[in-house]
Coordinates of C-alpha atoms in Angstrom, one line a residue:
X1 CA 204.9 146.4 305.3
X2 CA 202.7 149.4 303.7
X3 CA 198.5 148.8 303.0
X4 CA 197.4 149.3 300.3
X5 CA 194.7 151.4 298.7
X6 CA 192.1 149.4 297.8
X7 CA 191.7 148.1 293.9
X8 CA 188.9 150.7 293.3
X9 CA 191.0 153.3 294.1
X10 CA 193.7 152.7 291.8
X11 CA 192.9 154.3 288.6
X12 CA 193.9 157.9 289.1
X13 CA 197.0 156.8 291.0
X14 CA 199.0 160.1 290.0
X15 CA 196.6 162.2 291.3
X16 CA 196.6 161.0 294.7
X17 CA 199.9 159.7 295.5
X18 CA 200.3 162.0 298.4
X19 CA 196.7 160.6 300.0
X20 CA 198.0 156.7 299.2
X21 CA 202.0 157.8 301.6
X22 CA 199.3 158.9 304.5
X23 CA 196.2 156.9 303.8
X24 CA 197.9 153.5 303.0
X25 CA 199.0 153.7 306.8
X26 CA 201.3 150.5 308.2
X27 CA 200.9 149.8 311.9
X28 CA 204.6 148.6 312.3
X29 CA 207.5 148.1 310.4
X30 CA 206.8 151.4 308.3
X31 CA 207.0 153.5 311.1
X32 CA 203.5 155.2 310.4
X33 CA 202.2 154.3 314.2
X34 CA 201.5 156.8 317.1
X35 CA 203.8 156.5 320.1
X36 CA 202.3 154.1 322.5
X37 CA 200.7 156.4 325.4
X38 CA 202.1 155.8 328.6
X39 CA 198.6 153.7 329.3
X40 CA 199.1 151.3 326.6
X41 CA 202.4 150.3 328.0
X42 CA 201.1 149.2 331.5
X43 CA 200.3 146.0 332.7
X44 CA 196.7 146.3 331.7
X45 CA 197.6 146.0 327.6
X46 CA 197.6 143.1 326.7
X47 CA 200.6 143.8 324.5
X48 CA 203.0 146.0 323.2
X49 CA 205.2 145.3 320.0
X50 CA 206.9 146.9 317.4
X51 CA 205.3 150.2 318.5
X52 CA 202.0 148.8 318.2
X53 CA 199.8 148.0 321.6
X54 CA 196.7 146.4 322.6
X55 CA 194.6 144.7 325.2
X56 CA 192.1 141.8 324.5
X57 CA 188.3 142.4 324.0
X58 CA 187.5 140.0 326.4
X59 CA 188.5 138.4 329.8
X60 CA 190.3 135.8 330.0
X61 CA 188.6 132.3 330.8
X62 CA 190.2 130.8 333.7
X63 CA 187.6 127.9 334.5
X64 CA 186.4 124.8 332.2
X65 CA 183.3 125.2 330.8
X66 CA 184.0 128.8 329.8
X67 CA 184.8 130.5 326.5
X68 CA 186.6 133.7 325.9
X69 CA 187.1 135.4 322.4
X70 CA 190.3 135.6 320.6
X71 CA 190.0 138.9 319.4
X72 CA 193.1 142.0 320.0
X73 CA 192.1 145.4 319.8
X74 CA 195.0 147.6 319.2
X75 CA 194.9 151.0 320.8
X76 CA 197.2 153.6 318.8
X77 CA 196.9 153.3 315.6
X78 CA 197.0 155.7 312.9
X79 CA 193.9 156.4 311.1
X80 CA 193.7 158.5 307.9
X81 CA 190.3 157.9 307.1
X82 CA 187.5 159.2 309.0
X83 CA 186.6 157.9 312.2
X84 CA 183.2 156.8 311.6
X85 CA 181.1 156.2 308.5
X86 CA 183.3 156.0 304.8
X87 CA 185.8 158.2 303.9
X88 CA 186.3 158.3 299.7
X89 CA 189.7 157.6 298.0
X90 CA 191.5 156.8 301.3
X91 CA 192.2 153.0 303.0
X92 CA 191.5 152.5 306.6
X93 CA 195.0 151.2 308.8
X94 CA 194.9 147.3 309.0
X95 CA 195.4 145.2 305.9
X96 CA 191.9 145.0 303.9
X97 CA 190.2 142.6 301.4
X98 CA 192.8 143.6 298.6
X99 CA 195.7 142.3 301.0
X100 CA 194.2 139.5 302.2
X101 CA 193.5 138.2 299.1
X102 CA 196.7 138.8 297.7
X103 CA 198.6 137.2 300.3
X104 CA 196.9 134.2 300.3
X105 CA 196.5 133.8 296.8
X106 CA 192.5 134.1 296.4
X107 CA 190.5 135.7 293.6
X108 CA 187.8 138.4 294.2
X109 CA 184.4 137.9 294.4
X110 CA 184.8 134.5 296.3
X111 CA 181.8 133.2 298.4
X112 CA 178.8 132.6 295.5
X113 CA 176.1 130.3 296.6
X114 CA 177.6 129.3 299.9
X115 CA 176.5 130.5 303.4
X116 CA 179.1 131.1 306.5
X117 CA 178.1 131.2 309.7
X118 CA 179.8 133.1 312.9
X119 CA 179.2 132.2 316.0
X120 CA 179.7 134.3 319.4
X121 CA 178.6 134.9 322.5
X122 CA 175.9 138.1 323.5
X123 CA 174.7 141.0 321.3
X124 CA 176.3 143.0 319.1
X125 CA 173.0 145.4 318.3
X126 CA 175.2 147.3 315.9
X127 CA 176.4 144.7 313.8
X128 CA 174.6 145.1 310.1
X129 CA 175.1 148.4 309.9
X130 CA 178.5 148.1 310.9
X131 CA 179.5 144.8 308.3
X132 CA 177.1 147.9 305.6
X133 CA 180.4 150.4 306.2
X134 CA 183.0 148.0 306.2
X135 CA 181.3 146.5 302.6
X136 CA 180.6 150.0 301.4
X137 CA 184.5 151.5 302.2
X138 CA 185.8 148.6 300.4
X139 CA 183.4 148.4 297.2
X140 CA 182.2 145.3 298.7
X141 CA 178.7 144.1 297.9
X142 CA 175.5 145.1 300.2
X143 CA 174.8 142.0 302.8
X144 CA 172.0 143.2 304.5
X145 CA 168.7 141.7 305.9
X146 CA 166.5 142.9 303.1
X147 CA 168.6 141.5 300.1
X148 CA 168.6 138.3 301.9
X149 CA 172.5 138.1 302.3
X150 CA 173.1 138.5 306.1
X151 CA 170.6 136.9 308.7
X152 CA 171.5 137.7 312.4
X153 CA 169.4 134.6 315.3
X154 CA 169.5 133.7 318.7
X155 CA 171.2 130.6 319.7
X156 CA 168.1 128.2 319.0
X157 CA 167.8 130.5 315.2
X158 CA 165.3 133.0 316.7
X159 CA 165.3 136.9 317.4
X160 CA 165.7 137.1 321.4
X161 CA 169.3 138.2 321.2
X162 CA 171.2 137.9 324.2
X163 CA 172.0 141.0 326.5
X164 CA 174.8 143.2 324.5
X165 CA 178.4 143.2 325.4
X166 CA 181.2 145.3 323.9
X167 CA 184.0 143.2 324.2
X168 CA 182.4 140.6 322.2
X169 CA 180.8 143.2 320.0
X170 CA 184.4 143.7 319.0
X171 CA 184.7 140.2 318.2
X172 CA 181.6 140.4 316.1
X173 CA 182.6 143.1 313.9
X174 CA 185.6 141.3 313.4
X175 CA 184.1 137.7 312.3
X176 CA 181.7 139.6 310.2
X177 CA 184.4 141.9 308.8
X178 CA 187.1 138.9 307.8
X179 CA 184.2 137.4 305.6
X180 CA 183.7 139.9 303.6
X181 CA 186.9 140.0 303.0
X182 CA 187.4 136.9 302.0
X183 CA 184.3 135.7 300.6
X184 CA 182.3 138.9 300.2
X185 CA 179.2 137.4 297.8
X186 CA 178.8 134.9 300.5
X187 CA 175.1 134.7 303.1
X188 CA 176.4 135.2 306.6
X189 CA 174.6 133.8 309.4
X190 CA 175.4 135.8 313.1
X191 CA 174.4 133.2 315.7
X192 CA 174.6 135.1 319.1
X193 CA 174.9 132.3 322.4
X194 CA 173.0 133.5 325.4
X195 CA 176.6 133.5 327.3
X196 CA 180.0 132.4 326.7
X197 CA 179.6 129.0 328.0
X198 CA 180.5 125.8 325.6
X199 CA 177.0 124.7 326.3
X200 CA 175.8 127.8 324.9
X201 CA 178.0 128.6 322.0
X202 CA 178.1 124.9 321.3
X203 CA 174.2 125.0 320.9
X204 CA 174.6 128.1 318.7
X205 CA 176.7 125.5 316.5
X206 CA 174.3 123.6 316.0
X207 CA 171.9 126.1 314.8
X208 CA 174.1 127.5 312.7
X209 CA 174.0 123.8 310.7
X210 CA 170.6 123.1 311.1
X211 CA 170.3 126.9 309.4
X212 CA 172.1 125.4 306.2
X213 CA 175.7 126.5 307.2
X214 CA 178.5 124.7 305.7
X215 CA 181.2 126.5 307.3
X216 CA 181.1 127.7 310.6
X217 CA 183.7 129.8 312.2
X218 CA 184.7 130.1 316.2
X219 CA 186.9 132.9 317.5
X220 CA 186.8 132.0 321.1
X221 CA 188.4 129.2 323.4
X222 CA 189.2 128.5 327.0
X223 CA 190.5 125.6 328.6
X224 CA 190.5 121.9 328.2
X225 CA 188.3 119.8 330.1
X226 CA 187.6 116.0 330.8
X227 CA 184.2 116.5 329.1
X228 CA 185.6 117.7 325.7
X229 CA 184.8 114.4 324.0
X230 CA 181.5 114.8 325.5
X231 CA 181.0 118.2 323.8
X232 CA 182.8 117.0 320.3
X233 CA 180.1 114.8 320.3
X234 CA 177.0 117.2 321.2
X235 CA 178.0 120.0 319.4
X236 CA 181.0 120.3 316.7
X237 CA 180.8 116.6 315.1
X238 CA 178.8 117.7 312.3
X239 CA 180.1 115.8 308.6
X240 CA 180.1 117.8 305.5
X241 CA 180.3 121.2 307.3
X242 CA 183.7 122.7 307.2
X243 CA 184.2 124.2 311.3
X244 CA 187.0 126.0 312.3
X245 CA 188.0 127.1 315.3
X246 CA 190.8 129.9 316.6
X247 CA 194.2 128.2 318.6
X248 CA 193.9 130.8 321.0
X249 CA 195.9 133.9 322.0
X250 CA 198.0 132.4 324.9
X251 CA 201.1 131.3 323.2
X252 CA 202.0 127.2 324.2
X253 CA 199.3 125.4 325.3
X254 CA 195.6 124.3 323.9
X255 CA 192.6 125.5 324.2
X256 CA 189.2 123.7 323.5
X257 CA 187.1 123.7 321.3
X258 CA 190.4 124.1 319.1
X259 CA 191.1 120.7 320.5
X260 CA 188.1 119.2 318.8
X261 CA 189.4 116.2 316.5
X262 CA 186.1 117.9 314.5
X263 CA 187.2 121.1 313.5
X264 CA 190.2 122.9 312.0
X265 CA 192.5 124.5 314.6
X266 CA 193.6 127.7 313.3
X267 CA 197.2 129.1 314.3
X268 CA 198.3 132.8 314.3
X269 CA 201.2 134.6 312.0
X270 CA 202.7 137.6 311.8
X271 CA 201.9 138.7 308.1
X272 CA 204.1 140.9 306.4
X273 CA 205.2 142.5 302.4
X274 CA 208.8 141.8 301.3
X275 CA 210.1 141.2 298.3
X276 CA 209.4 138.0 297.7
X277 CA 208.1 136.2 294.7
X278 CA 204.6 136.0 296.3
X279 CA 205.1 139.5 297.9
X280 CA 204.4 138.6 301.5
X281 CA 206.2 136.7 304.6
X282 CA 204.8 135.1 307.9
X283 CA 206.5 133.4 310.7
X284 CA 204.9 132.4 314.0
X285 CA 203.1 135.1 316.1
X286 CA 204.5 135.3 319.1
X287 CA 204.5 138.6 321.3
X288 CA 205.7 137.0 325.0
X289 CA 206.2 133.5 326.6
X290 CA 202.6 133.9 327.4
X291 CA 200.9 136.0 324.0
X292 CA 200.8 134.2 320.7
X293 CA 199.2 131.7 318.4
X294 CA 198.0 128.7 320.5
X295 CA 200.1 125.2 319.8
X296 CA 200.2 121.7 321.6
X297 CA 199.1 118.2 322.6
X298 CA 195.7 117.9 324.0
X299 CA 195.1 116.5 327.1
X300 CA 191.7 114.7 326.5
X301 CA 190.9 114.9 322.6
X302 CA 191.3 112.1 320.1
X303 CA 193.7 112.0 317.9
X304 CA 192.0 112.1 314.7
X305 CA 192.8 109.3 311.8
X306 CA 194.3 112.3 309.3
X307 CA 197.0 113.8 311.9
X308 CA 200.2 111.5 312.4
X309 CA 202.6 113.1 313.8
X310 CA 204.6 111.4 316.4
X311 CA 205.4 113.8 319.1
X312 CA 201.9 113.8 320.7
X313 CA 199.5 110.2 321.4
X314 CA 196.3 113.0 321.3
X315 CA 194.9 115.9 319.2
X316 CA 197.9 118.2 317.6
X317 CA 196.6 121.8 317.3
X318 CA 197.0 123.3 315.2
X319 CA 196.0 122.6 311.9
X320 CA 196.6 125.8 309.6
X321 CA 196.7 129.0 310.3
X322 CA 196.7 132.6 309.1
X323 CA 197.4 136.5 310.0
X324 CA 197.3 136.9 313.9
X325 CA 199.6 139.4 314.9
X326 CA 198.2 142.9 316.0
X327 CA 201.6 144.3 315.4
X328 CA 200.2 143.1 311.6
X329 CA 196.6 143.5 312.1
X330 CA 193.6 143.6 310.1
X331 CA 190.9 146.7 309.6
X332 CA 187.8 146.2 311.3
X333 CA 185.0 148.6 312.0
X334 CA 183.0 148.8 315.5
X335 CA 180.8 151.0 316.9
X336 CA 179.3 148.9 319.9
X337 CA 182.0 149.4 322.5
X338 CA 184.5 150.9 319.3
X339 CA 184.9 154.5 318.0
X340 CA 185.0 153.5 314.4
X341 CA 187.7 152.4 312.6
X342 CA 190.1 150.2 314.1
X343 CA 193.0 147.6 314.0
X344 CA 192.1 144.1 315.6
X345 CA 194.4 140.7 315.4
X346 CA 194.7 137.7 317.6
X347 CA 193.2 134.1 316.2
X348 CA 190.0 135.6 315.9
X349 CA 191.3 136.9 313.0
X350 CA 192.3 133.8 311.6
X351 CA 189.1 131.5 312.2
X352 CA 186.7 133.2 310.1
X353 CA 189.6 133.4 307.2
X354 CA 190.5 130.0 307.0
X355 CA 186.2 129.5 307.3
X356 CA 185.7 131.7 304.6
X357 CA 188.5 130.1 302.1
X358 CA 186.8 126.8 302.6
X359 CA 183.6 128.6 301.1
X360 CA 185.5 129.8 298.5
X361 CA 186.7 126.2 297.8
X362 CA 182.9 125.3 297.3
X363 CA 180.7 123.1 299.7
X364 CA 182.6 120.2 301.7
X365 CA 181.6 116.4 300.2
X366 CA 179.0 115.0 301.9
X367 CA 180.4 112.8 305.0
X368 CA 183.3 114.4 304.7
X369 CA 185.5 115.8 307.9
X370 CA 187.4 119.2 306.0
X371 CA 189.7 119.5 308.7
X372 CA 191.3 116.6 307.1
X373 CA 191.3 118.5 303.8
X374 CA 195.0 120.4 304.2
X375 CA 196.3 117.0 305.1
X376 CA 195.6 115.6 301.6
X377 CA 197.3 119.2 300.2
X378 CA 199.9 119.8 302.2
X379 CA 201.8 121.0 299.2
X380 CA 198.8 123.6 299.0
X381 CA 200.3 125.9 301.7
X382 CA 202.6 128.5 302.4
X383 CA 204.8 126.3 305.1
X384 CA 205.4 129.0 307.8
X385 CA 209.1 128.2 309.1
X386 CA 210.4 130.8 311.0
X387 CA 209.6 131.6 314.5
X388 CA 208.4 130.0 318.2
X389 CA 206.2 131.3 321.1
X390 CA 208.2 129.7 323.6
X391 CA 210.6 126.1 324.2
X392 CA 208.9 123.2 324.3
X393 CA 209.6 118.9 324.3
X394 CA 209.2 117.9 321.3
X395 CA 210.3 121.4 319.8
X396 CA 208.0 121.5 316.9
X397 CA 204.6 121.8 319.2
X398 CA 205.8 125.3 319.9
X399 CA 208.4 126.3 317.0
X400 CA 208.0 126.3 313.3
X401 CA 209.8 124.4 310.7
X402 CA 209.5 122.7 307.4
X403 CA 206.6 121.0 307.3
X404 CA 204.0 120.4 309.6
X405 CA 204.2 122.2 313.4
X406 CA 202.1 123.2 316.4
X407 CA 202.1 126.7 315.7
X408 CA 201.2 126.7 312.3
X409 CA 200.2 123.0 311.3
X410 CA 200.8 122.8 307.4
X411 CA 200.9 126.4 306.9
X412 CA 198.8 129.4 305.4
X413 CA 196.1 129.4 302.6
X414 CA 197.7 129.3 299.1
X415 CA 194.8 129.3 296.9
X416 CA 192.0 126.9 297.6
X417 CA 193.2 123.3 296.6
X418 CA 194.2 122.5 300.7
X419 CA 190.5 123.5 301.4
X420 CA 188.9 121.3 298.8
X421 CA 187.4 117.7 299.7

């Protein structure tokens, strides 16, 4: 697996084949990564795999009612680019737009006319200048405040922004980042809850909708609770609006708001170049027994009409997924709490991906529930069939295979027609 430089640095190839070997720097499988340090490796990272380590950007949450994000920060990864600000001719470590696209089979440019709203919890005061150096190192265009393109609000759409927080600054940058990538002419709405709590981040939602958002993406989850339907109802059963939410970073189990029958669950992969016909792999992301792309049977949540599979009476998460692995992570830039330029994964990654190819799809049909969209499409998809986070009864809540499965649901964006409805 090797990145890329980026298409605008293509033209004078010859001339800077030695920068492309260094600056097109893997994080894995080409052995470009640092030695973990003898800190990365103890119980405080969050993982360690395939040379590459990590610890999450926020705590875990243990009690119902809580959220934590899904985002992976890994800590050893090579940079050839400057740490902060752009560096010319040179590609940052972590795939970027270019590989994104071209492993999911999506044209440039994607995004026109639509509006995407993230939504996370406290203040990242950094954040549009930030998303400005990501665009700008990519040749992305300018989403800024004064063009009109990027709008940052409080959770009730005004401007007294929670109290900052790194961790979820982190997360931030990474939302922010993965919609540019994916649908870079897009308007991006940052709704900022007051605190992690699904009241909170559930009234964000609905400001993100009643701010004209048709696709709204949540990186964070925490555990399922008796009053889920209550909140499906309050907060994420919004028709026409195309919601997704990350599977979570725990391996087997569910995690809520994932386990909304309202939104799309988004699994986690490892992403990776071969020599395939399409050029890339994936199988399951799984690090540990207990680190991985979040799969299973809901405990409370409806079944909704669209799912039928047989091994669970309740919600199936999840429902598609995309790049999770930090071992195969994405390039992200953070300054709030970061040093620059960075390498994130985890299903925070994945969320504002799949939310960002159902803009590029165009605007969900009125009354419409997208979620149900890849169900129509299931042909649509890369099917992910390799790989498992763990054993499991019935096995394919927890292990890949042809078709539809926990980890994965139908598979991994292949063009837009899954994500059109």
């Amino acid at each position: 697996m090797r990145y890329r430089i980026s298409a605008r640095h293509r033209s004078d190839a010859p001339r800077r084949t030695a920068l492309a070997i260094l600056g097109a720097a893997a994080l894995t499988l080409s052995g470009l990564v640092a030695s973990a340090p003898a800190e990365a490796q103890t119980a405080s990272a969050s993982g360690f795999s395939h040379g590459a380590a990590w610890v999450r950007s926020c705590a875990k949450a243990t009690a119902s009612g809580t959220m934590a994000c899904n985002a992976l920060r890994v800590t050893n990864a090579h940079q050839h680019v400057r740490p902060l600000g752009v560096t010319a001719d040179a590609t940052p470590s972590g795939y970027g737009p270019a590989d994104l696209l071209s492993a999911y089979n999506l044209l440039s440019g994607g995004g026109s006319g639509q509006t995407i709203a993230i939504v996370d919890a406290y203040n990242d005061p950094n954040a549009e200048s930030d998303l400005a150096t990501y665009r700008s190192q990519y040749g992305l265009p300018a989403c800024t405040t004064a063009n009109g393109c990027f709008q940052k609000v409080d959770e009730h759409g005004g401007t007294s922004y929670p109290r900052n927080n790194t961790g979820w600054a982190g997360e931030i940058s990474l939302d922010l980042d993965m919609v540019s990538a994916i649908a870079p002419n897009a308007h991006i709405i940052l709704v900022e809850a007051r605190t992690a709590s699904t009241a909170d981040l559930g009234t964000a939602v609905n400001t993100a909708v009643r701010l004209g958002a048709k696709f709204v993406s949540n990186s964070y989850g925490g555990p399922e609770s008796a009053s889920d339907a209550s909140y499906d109802e309050s907060y994420y059963n919004h028709p026409g609006v195309a919601i997704t939410a990350s599977s979570g970073d725990g391996g087997y189990g569910v995690e809520y708001p994932a386990a909304s029958q309202y939104v799309t669950a988004v699994g986690g992969t490892a992403l990776k170049r071969d020599s395939s016909s399409r050029g890339w792999s994936e199988s399951v992301w799984s690090t540990s027994a207990t680190e991985g792309g979040g799969s299973g049977c809901s405990a409370y949540d409806t079944k909704p009409a669209w799912q039928t599979d047989s091994g669970c009476a309740q919600r199936t998460v999840a429902d598609v997924a995309a790049v999770a692995d930090p071992a195969t992570g994405v390039a992200v830039y953070q300054t709030y709490g970061g040093s620059g330029w960075s390498v994130y994964g985890g299903t925070s990654a994945a969320s504002p991906i799949v939310a960002s190819v159902y803009a590029d799809a165009g605007t969900p049909s009125a009354g419409s529930y997208p979620a149900s969209f890849p169900y129509a499409h299931t042909g649509a998809l890369n099917d992910v069939t390799d790989g498992s986070t763990t054993t499991c009864s019935p096995s394919y809540l927890c292990t890949a295979g042809p078709g539809f499965d926990g980890p994965t649901g139908w598979g991994t964006p292949n063009g837009l027609t899954a994500f059109t409805g």
